[in-house]
């Protein structure tokens, strides 16, 4: 505190005119926001960590009791092994881990999780690692362990009855299943999406360190794509390196066009205030690692070029199997209202790899909700119960709430919940809170589980009652 308050006072004194009179309070406060938010974050971390430690005192005995109970039930089921069904989950990030949480406690199921990485990564936050790779440890963690079986490898083939897993040793293993949950996500291009060779936390950390060095050494950066990914990446670079020349090119007339006008205006104003060149409404002819060429022949050069469009579903293992007919025009897996692959009642697909009739945007939040429902429907199908519909039986309404946060560096952003839009430092603080608690939930920490159980329930209630979603246009 002795160091922080003088810092705030110095910033206040630095904003006085030639006569010693203080300038506008808003201007002074805006300059102090980073210090204020750091203090709030630190206080919240201390409080949440203390709460988490206290919760563990009760959580650990409850988990032990549950495991003992499961072990006893497993002993009974092992006498009749034919009754145990195999559930294979391909992909262990947002959608896959949510599905695992639903099915892993059932003693009638043998659950196999397959991923080419031994860790999960909080994808919405990794754009910050382009400039500050030291944050990697706070955004990733080892894949949770439990009663399930984990296979490290790359799935090369998926049919209606089995998957083929290629291991690092060079050998392959065929895994037969009774139920399959596809949570393979989509390719956002490297380094946002890890390569198969980045199977360990240390290898992934090394990649981020190398990428951060490339950004640090570049004098100009060209970002192709003005959606949420492109805007957030450009904002991180601008915040860390204000002197670098940053250019954003997009074919549409506005940045982040999938979000409400207030968010669009705030994001565009933020970049204009920092003199970032926005080339909107520009069609691209071609691009490479150091330039892009527009349809009108204009060439834009830069030391670094990041392509932030062209999302591709990771459905390649299905393309040569009896499931190929379930792929849509963009190679996404087509599912019905129960998240089942059409014609295959025992196969479900969730997250970025699939296309659902609701047409919702692709975000980690929705991938989790997909995974939760798919896991529940596996259990309901096993028990002969009616399956639950998405999103009606998750949100309690025919439309999922629109929930998003667009980060503009660490201390600004735009948060939206249906009709509500919050711009500025408060949005950045809420983004940090979401990130911190979500990573804890993925690590199966009590504080993360409780915060998100309450958060999901409250958000669905608000979306049904007070802050209802905006009706989609029929145009």
Tab-separated table of N, CA and C in Angstrom, residues 27-150:
chain	number	residue	atom	x	y	z
A	27	UNK	N	-10.328	12.601	-16.651
A	27	UNK	CA	-9.046	12.352	-17.292
A	27	UNK	C	-8.058	11.735	-16.301
A	28	UNK	N	-8.036	12.283	-15.077
A	28	UNK	CA	-7.133	11.759	-14.065
A	28	UNK	C	-7.491	10.319	-13.725
A	29	UNK	N	-8.787	10.065	-13.559
A	29	UNK	CA	-9.244	8.715	-13.209
A	29	UNK	C	-8.895	7.720	-14.301
A	30	UNK	N	-9.045	8.146	-15.572
A	30	UNK	CA	-8.743	7.243	-16.672
A	30	UNK	C	-7.270	6.861	-16.679
A	31	UNK	N	-6.395	7.789	-16.288
A	31	UNK	CA	-4.973	7.485	-16.230
A	31	UNK	C	-4.650	6.543	-15.069
A	32	UNK	N	-5.473	6.556	-14.051
A	32	UNK	CA	-5.237	5.703	-12.884
A	32	UNK	C	-5.893	4.333	-12.996
A	33	UNK	N	-6.682	4.101	-14.041
A	33	UNK	CA	-7.422	2.843	-14.150
A	33	UNK	C	-6.527	1.609	-14.053
A	34	UNK	N	-5.378	1.572	-14.753
A	34	UNK	CA	-4.546	0.372	-14.619
A	34	UNK	C	-4.162	0.068	-13.179
A	35	UNK	N	-3.782	1.105	-12.423
A	35	UNK	CA	-3.408	0.896	-11.019
A	35	UNK	C	-4.606	0.435	-10.196
A	36	UNK	N	-5.759	1.069	-10.426
A	36	UNK	CA	-6.965	0.710	-9.677
A	36	UNK	C	-7.368	-0.741	-9.960
A	37	UNK	N	-7.352	-1.119	-11.239
A	37	UNK	CA	-7.757	-2.480	-11.602
A	37	UNK	C	-6.772	-3.513	-11.071
A	38	UNK	N	-5.495	-3.175	-11.066
A	38	UNK	CA	-4.518	-4.102	-10.500
A	38	UNK	C	-4.784	-4.336	-9.012
A	39	UNK	N	-5.120	-3.256	-8.297
A	39	UNK	CA	-5.438	-3.381	-6.873
A	39	UNK	C	-6.671	-4.247	-6.655
A	40	UNK	N	-7.706	-4.022	-7.468
A	40	UNK	CA	-8.942	-4.792	-7.338
A	40	UNK	C	-8.685	-6.260	-7.661
A	41	UNK	N	-7.928	-6.515	-8.727
A	41	UNK	CA	-7.607	-7.895	-9.089
A	41	UNK	C	-6.851	-8.590	-7.967
A	42	UNK	N	-5.870	-7.899	-7.395
A	42	UNK	CA	-5.084	-8.480	-6.306
A	42	UNK	C	-5.960	-8.799	-5.103
A	43	UNK	N	-6.845	-7.878	-4.763
A	43	UNK	CA	-7.742	-8.107	-3.621
A	43	UNK	C	-8.669	-9.287	-3.885
A	44	UNK	N	-9.198	-9.374	-5.099
A	44	UNK	CA	-10.098	-10.482	-5.435
A	44	UNK	C	-9.366	-11.817	-5.418
A	45	UNK	N	-8.136	-11.833	-5.919
A	45	UNK	CA	-7.362	-13.081	-5.918
A	45	UNK	C	-7.155	-13.572	-4.497
A	46	UNK	N	-6.768	-12.657	-3.602
A	46	UNK	CA	-6.545	-13.042	-2.203
A	46	UNK	C	-7.825	-13.601	-1.585
A	47	UNK	N	-8.942	-12.902	-1.805
A	47	UNK	CA	-10.220	-13.348	-1.229
A	47	UNK	C	-10.655	-14.691	-1.808
A	48	UNK	N	-10.566	-14.829	-3.120
A	48	UNK	CA	-11.013	-16.064	-3.761
A	48	UNK	C	-10.126	-17.248	-3.379
A	49	UNK	N	-8.825	-17.008	-3.264
A	49	UNK	CA	-7.932	-18.099	-2.864
A	49	UNK	C	-8.229	-18.556	-1.440
A	50	UNK	N	-8.521	-17.603	-0.545
A	50	UNK	CA	-8.879	-17.969	0.834
A	50	UNK	C	-10.175	-18.772	0.856
A	51	UNK	N	-11.171	-18.311	0.082
A	51	UNK	CA	-12.443	-19.040	0.003
A	51	UNK	C	-12.224	-20.446	-0.544
A	52	UNK	N	-11.366	-20.552	-1.579
A	52	UNK	CA	-11.100	-21.851	-2.193
A	52	UNK	C	-10.462	-22.808	-1.193
A	53	UNK	N	-9.534	-22.298	-0.387
A	53	UNK	CA	-8.879	-23.156	0.625
A	53	UNK	C	-9.888	-23.643	1.664
A	54	UNK	N	-10.770	-22.760	2.097
A	54	UNK	CA	-11.785	-23.163	3.066
A	54	UNK	C	-12.752	-24.182	2.462
A	55	UNK	N	-13.126	-23.970	1.224
A	55	UNK	CA	-14.035	-24.914	0.572
A	55	UNK	C	-13.418	-26.295	0.441
A	56	UNK	N	-12.091	-26.330	0.252
A	56	UNK	CA	-11.416	-27.626	0.123
A	56	UNK	C	-11.558	-28.476	1.379
A	57	UNK	N	-11.685	-27.823	2.528
A	57	UNK	CA	-11.854	-28.566	3.772
A	57	UNK	C	-13.104	-29.436	3.740
A	58	UNK	N	-14.137	-28.942	3.020
A	58	UNK	CA	-15.378	-29.708	2.901
A	58	UNK	C	-15.401	-30.509	1.603
A	59	UNK	N	-14.740	-29.966	0.583
A	59	UNK	CA	-14.805	-30.572	-0.747
A	59	UNK	C	-14.072	-31.909	-0.806
A	60	UNK	N	-12.888	-31.968	-0.200
A	60	UNK	CA	-12.089	-33.190	-0.263
A	60	UNK	C	-12.816	-34.378	0.384
A	61	UNK	N	-13.396	-34.214	1.590
A	61	UNK	CA	-14.148	-35.354	2.152
A	61	UNK	C	-15.325	-35.781	1.280
A	62	UNK	N	-16.011	-34.814	0.680
A	62	UNK	CA	-17.132	-35.151	-0.198
A	62	UNK	C	-16.660	-35.926	-1.429
A	63	UNK	N	-15.527	-35.499	-2.002
A	63	UNK	CA	-14.983	-36.204	-3.167
A	63	UNK	C	-14.546	-37.617	-2.786
A	64	UNK	N	-13.938	-37.765	-1.631
A	64	UNK	CA	-13.512	-39.091	-1.175
A	64	UNK	C	-14.718	-40.011	-0.986
A	65	UNK	N	-15.780	-39.459	-0.384
A	65	UNK	CA	-16.991	-40.266	-0.175
A	65	UNK	C	-17.583	-40.689	-1.515
A	66	UNK	N	-17.574	-39.762	-2.488
A	66	UNK	CA	-18.122	-40.092	-3.808
A	66	UNK	C	-17.301	-41.191	-4.482
A	67	UNK	N	-15.954	-41.102	-4.359
A	67	UNK	CA	-15.097	-42.107	-4.994
A	67	UNK	C	-15.272	-43.477	-4.350
A	68	UNK	N	-15.416	-43.481	-3.012
A	68	UNK	CA	-15.653	-44.758	-2.326
A	68	UNK	C	-16.971	-45.363	-2.787
A	69	UNK	N	-17.973	-44.509	-2.917
A	69	UNK	CA	-19.288	-44.977	-3.377
A	69	UNK	C	-19.200	-45.514	-4.800
A	70	UNK	N	-18.453	-44.808	-5.666
A	70	UNK	CA	-18.290	-45.264	-7.044
A	70	UNK	C	-17.548	-46.590	-7.095
A	71	UNK	N	-16.493	-46.703	-6.256
A	71	UNK	CA	-15.716	-47.943	-6.237
A	71	UNK	C	-16.588	-49.127	-5.865
A	72	UNK	N	-17.446	-48.940	-4.871
A	72	UNK	CA	-18.349	-50.008	-4.474
A	72	UNK	C	-19.299	-50.400	-5.582
A	73	UNK	N	-19.783	-49.407	-6.320
A	73	UNK	CA	-20.704	-49.688	-7.417
A	73	UNK	C	-19.969	-50.332	-8.579
A	74	UNK	N	-18.671	-49.953	-8.773
A	74	UNK	CA	-17.889	-50.569	-9.838
A	74	UNK	C	-17.675	-52.048	-9.574
A	75	UNK	N	-17.491	-52.380	-8.284
A	75	UNK	CA	-17.284	-53.790	-7.953
A	75	UNK	C	-18.500	-54.609	-8.362
A	76	UNK	N	-19.677	-54.040	-8.156
A	76	UNK	CA	-20.900	-54.746	-8.542
A	76	UNK	C	-20.986	-54.875	-10.047
A	77	UNK	N	-20.675	-53.785	-10.751
A	77	UNK	CA	-20.803	-53.821	-12.204
A	77	UNK	C	-19.731	-54.677	-12.855
A	78	UNK	N	-18.541	-54.807	-12.210
A	78	UNK	CA	-17.492	-55.631	-12.803
A	78	UNK	C	-17.877	-57.099	-12.862
A	79	UNK	N	-18.851	-57.514	-12.020
A	79	UNK	CA	-19.314	-58.893	-12.069
A	79	UNK	C	-20.075	-59.144	-13.355
A	80	UNK	N	-20.681	-58.100	-13.878
A	80	UNK	CA	-21.441	-58.206	-15.117
A	80	UNK	C	-20.879	-57.188	-16.116
A	81	UNK	N	-19.700	-57.439	-16.702
A	81	UNK	CA	-19.018	-56.454	-17.533
A	81	UNK	C	-19.783	-56.079	-18.784
A	82	UNK	N	-20.667	-56.927	-19.262
A	82	UNK	CA	-21.397	-56.620	-20.485
A	82	UNK	C	-22.309	-55.415	-20.315
A	83	UNK	N	-22.661	-55.078	-19.087
A	83	UNK	CA	-23.564	-53.960	-18.857
A	83	UNK	C	-22.855	-52.610	-18.944
A	84	UNK	N	-21.527	-52.624	-18.855
A	84	UNK	CA	-20.786	-51.363	-18.933
A	84	UNK	C	-20.661	-50.925	-20.386
A	85	UNK	N	-20.974	-49.656	-20.622
A	85	UNK	CA	-20.886	-49.090	-21.959
A	85	UNK	C	-19.658	-48.182	-22.037
A	86	UNK	N	-19.091	-48.105	-23.228
A	86	UNK	CA	-17.923	-47.253	-23.442
A	86	UNK	C	-18.336	-45.946	-24.085
A	87	UNK	N	-17.956	-44.855	-23.440
A	87	UNK	CA	-18.181	-43.512	-23.977
A	87	UNK	C	-16.827	-42.919	-24.353
A	88	UNK	N	-16.671	-42.556	-25.603
A	88	UNK	CA	-15.435	-41.925	-26.061
A	88	UNK	C	-15.688	-40.431	-26.269
A	89	UNK	N	-14.843	-39.609	-25.660
A	89	UNK	CA	-14.894	-38.154	-25.841
A	89	UNK	C	-13.626	-37.733	-26.570
A	90	UNK	N	-13.779	-37.206	-27.768
A	90	UNK	CA	-12.624	-36.762	-28.554
A	90	UNK	C	-12.500	-35.251	-28.408
A	91	UNK	N	-11.458	-34.815	-27.723
A	91	UNK	CA	-11.255	-33.395	-27.463
A	91	UNK	C	-11.462	-33.088	-25.991
A	92	UNK	N	-10.468	-32.467	-25.362
A	92	UNK	CA	-10.538	-32.217	-23.915
A	92	UNK	C	-10.307	-30.745	-23.602
A	93	UNK	N	-11.108	-29.888	-24.230
A	93	UNK	CA	-11.078	-28.491	-23.831
A	93	UNK	C	-12.476	-28.125	-23.327
A	94	UNK	N	-13.081	-27.053	-23.762
A	94	UNK	CA	-14.335	-26.592	-23.155
A	94	UNK	C	-15.470	-27.610	-23.296
A	95	UNK	N	-15.820	-27.978	-24.520
A	95	UNK	CA	-16.933	-28.898	-24.722
A	95	UNK	C	-16.658	-30.283	-24.174
A	96	UNK	N	-15.456	-30.798	-24.425
A	96	UNK	CA	-15.118	-32.143	-23.968
A	96	UNK	C	-15.076	-32.264	-22.459
A	97	UNK	N	-14.494	-31.257	-21.778
A	97	UNK	CA	-14.421	-31.319	-20.317
A	97	UNK	C	-15.804	-31.173	-19.680
A	98	UNK	N	-16.675	-30.366	-20.298
A	98	UNK	CA	-18.039	-30.235	-19.772
A	98	UNK	C	-18.789	-31.554	-19.899
A	99	UNK	N	-18.610	-32.245	-21.028
A	99	UNK	CA	-19.250	-33.553	-21.207
A	99	UNK	C	-18.680	-34.574	-20.219
A	100	UNK	N	-17.357	-34.519	-20.022
A	100	UNK	CA	-16.713	-35.439	-19.082
A	100	UNK	C	-17.271	-35.277	-17.678
A	101	UNK	N	-17.512	-34.045	-17.262
A	101	UNK	CA	-18.047	-33.778	-15.929
A	101	UNK	C	-19.404	-34.446	-15.735
A	102	UNK	N	-20.176	-34.573	-16.797
A	102	UNK	CA	-21.516	-35.172	-16.705
A	102	UNK	C	-21.469	-36.698	-16.649
A	103	UNK	N	-20.561	-37.325	-17.408
A	103	UNK	CA	-20.612	-38.788	-17.561
A	103	UNK	C	-19.596	-39.534	-16.711
A	104	UNK	N	-18.586	-38.844	-16.184
A	104	UNK	CA	-17.475	-39.559	-15.541
A	104	UNK	C	-17.855	-40.207	-14.218
A	105	UNK	N	-18.960	-39.792	-13.598
A	105	UNK	CA	-19.316	-40.324	-12.287
A	105	UNK	C	-20.278	-41.515	-12.373
A	106	UNK	N	-20.642	-41.928	-13.572
A	106	UNK	CA	-21.592	-43.037	-13.714
A	106	UNK	C	-20.849	-44.362	-13.761
A	107	UNK	N	-21.086	-45.258	-12.815
A	107	UNK	CA	-20.353	-46.526	-12.763
A	107	UNK	C	-20.708	-47.494	-13.883
A	108	UNK	N	-21.780	-47.225	-14.607
A	108	UNK	CA	-22.151	-48.094	-15.720
A	108	UNK	C	-21.429	-47.731	-17.014
A	109	UNK	N	-20.577	-46.708	-16.941
A	109	UNK	CA	-19.878	-46.239	-18.129
A	109	UNK	C	-18.366	-46.340	-17.962
A	110	UNK	N	-17.709	-46.761	-19.021
A	110	UNK	CA	-16.255	-46.676	-19.112
A	110	UNK	C	-15.966	-45.510	-20.049
A	111	UNK	N	-15.400	-44.443	-19.507
A	111	UNK	CA	-15.200	-43.208	-20.265
A	111	UNK	C	-13.748	-43.112	-20.727
A	112	UNK	N	-13.576	-42.858	-22.018
A	112	UNK	CA	-12.246	-42.695	-22.610
A	112	UNK	C	-12.154	-41.298	-23.207
A	113	UNK	N	-11.206	-40.516	-22.734
A	113	UNK	CA	-10.978	-39.163	-23.260
A	113	UNK	C	-9.723	-39.194	-24.121
A	114	UNK	N	-9.831	-38.645	-25.341
A	114	UNK	CA	-8.708	-38.648	-26.284
A	114	UNK	C	-8.384	-37.212	-26.670
A	115	UNK	N	-7.127	-36.857	-26.578
A	115	UNK	CA	-6.694	-35.522	-27.009
A	115	UNK	C	-5.234	-35.597	-27.406
A	116	UNK	N	-4.827	-34.715	-28.328
A	116	UNK	CA	-3.428	-34.698	-28.745
A	116	UNK	C	-2.558	-33.853	-27.822
A	117	UNK	N	-3.184	-33.293	-26.773
A	117	UNK	CA	-2.456	-32.515	-25.775
A	117	UNK	C	-2.740	-33.070	-24.392
A	118	UNK	N	-1.781	-32.930	-23.511
A	118	UNK	CA	-1.983	-33.386	-22.131
A	118	UNK	C	-2.426	-32.238	-21.231
A	119	UNK	N	-2.919	-31.170	-21.826
A	119	UNK	CA	-3.332	-29.987	-21.073
A	119	UNK	C	-4.528	-29.341	-21.749
A	120	UNK	N	-5.202	-28.473	-21.019
A	120	UNK	CA	-6.239	-27.625	-21.610
A	120	UNK	C	-5.724	-26.197	-21.618
A	121	UNK	N	-6.327	-25.369	-22.432
A	121	UNK	CA	-5.905	-23.980	-22.568
A	121	UNK	C	-7.139	-23.097	-22.628
A	122	UNK	N	-7.117	-21.987	-21.901
A	122	UNK	CA	-8.249	-21.062	-21.926
A	122	UNK	C	-8.136	-20.220	-23.190
A	123	UNK	N	-8.717	-20.720	-24.270
A	123	UNK	CA	-8.555	-20.129	-25.595
A	123	UNK	C	-8.938	-18.648	-25.663
A	124	UNK	N	-10.046	-18.198	-25.025
A	124	UNK	CA	-10.396	-16.773	-25.127
A	124	UNK	C	-9.345	-15.824	-24.570
A	125	UNK	N	-8.406	-16.339	-23.768
A	125	UNK	CA	-7.410	-15.464	-23.171
A	125	UNK	C	-6.027	-15.556	-23.783
A	126	UNK	N	-5.822	-16.489	-24.737
A	126	UNK	CA	-4.460	-16.731	-25.218
A	126	UNK	C	-3.914	-15.604	-26.084
A	127	UNK	N	-4.769	-14.721	-26.601
A	127	UNK	CA	-4.256	-13.633	-27.429
A	127	UNK	C	-3.332	-12.717	-26.633
A	128	UNK	N	-3.498	-12.688	-25.324
A	128	UNK	CA	-2.620	-11.886	-24.471
A	128	UNK	C	-1.199	-12.442	-24.460
A	129	UNK	N	-1.064	-13.734	-24.776
A	129	UNK	CA	0.251	-14.374	-24.731
A	129	UNK	C	1.137	-13.954	-25.894
A	130	UNK	N	0.562	-13.358	-26.932
A	130	UNK	CA	1.379	-12.847	-28.029
A	130	UNK	C	2.343	-11.766	-27.542
A	131	UNK	N	1.984	-11.099	-26.456
A	131	UNK	CA	2.811	-10.017	-25.920
A	131	UNK	C	3.338	-10.314	-24.524
A	132	UNK	N	2.649	-11.159	-23.769
A	132	UNK	CA	3.067	-11.460	-22.398
A	132	UNK	C	2.968	-12.969	-22.152
A	133	UNK	N	3.954	-13.731	-22.630
A	133	UNK	CA	3.894	-15.198	-22.486
A	133	UNK	C	4.010	-15.678	-21.051
A	134	UNK	N	4.399	-14.794	-20.132
A	134	UNK	CA	4.513	-15.201	-18.728
A	134	UNK	C	3.158	-15.557	-18.125
A	135	UNK	N	2.075	-15.148	-18.782
A	135	UNK	CA	0.732	-15.442	-18.283
A	135	UNK	C	0.252	-16.841	-18.646
A	136	UNK	N	1.047	-17.586	-19.403
A	136	UNK	CA	0.601	-18.894	-19.878
A	136	UNK	C	0.184	-19.829	-18.748
A	137	UNK	N	0.961	-19.839	-17.678
A	137	UNK	CA	0.653	-20.756	-16.574
A	137	UNK	C	-0.690	-20.454	-15.927
A	138	UNK	N	-1.170	-19.216	-16.040
A	138	UNK	CA	-2.468	-18.856	-15.463
A	138	UNK	C	-3.627	-19.142	-16.417
A	139	UNK	N	-3.311	-19.524	-17.660
A	139	UNK	CA	-4.347	-19.768	-18.667
A	139	UNK	C	-4.403	-21.219	-19.121
A	140	UNK	N	-3.601	-22.079	-18.524
A	140	UNK	CA	-3.565	-23.483	-18.939
A	140	UNK	C	-3.352	-24.367	-17.722
A	141	UNK	N	-3.641	-25.634	-17.899
A	141	UNK	CA	-3.454	-26.589	-16.814
A	141	UNK	C	-3.506	-28.005	-17.344
A	142	UNK	N	-3.023	-28.939	-16.568
A	142	UNK	CA	-3.037	-30.342	-16.967
A	142	UNK	C	-4.475	-30.844	-17.106
A	143	UNK	N	-4.691	-31.702	-18.075
A	143	UNK	CA	-6.014	-32.296	-18.253
A	143	UNK	C	-6.424	-33.019	-16.962
A	144	UNK	N	-7.614	-32.732	-16.438
A	144	UNK	CA	-8.026	-33.322	-15.155
A	144	UNK	C	-7.982	-34.850	-15.168
A	145	UNK	N	-7.545	-35.404	-14.046
A	145	UNK	CA	-7.517	-36.854	-13.891
A	145	UNK	C	-8.756	-37.302	-13.136
A	146	UNK	N	-9.048	-38.596	-13.234
A	146	UNK	CA	-10.217	-39.128	-12.550
A	146	UNK	C	-10.384	-40.600	-12.846
A	147	UNK	N	-11.604	-41.085	-12.776
A	147	UNK	CA	-11.878	-42.498	-13.016
A	147	UNK	C	-11.876	-42.845	-14.494
A	148	UNK	N	-11.805	-41.825	-15.366
A	148	UNK	CA	-11.809	-42.077	-16.796
A	148	UNK	C	-10.419	-42.473	-17.295
A	149	UNK	N	-10.371	-42.999	-18.500
A	149	UNK	CA	-9.099	-43.337	-19.151
A	149	UNK	C	-8.729	-42.199	-20.102
A	150	UNK	N	-7.469	-41.782	-20.065
A	150	UNK	CA	-7.017	-40.710	-20.954
A	150	UNK	C	-6.005	-41.256	-21.946
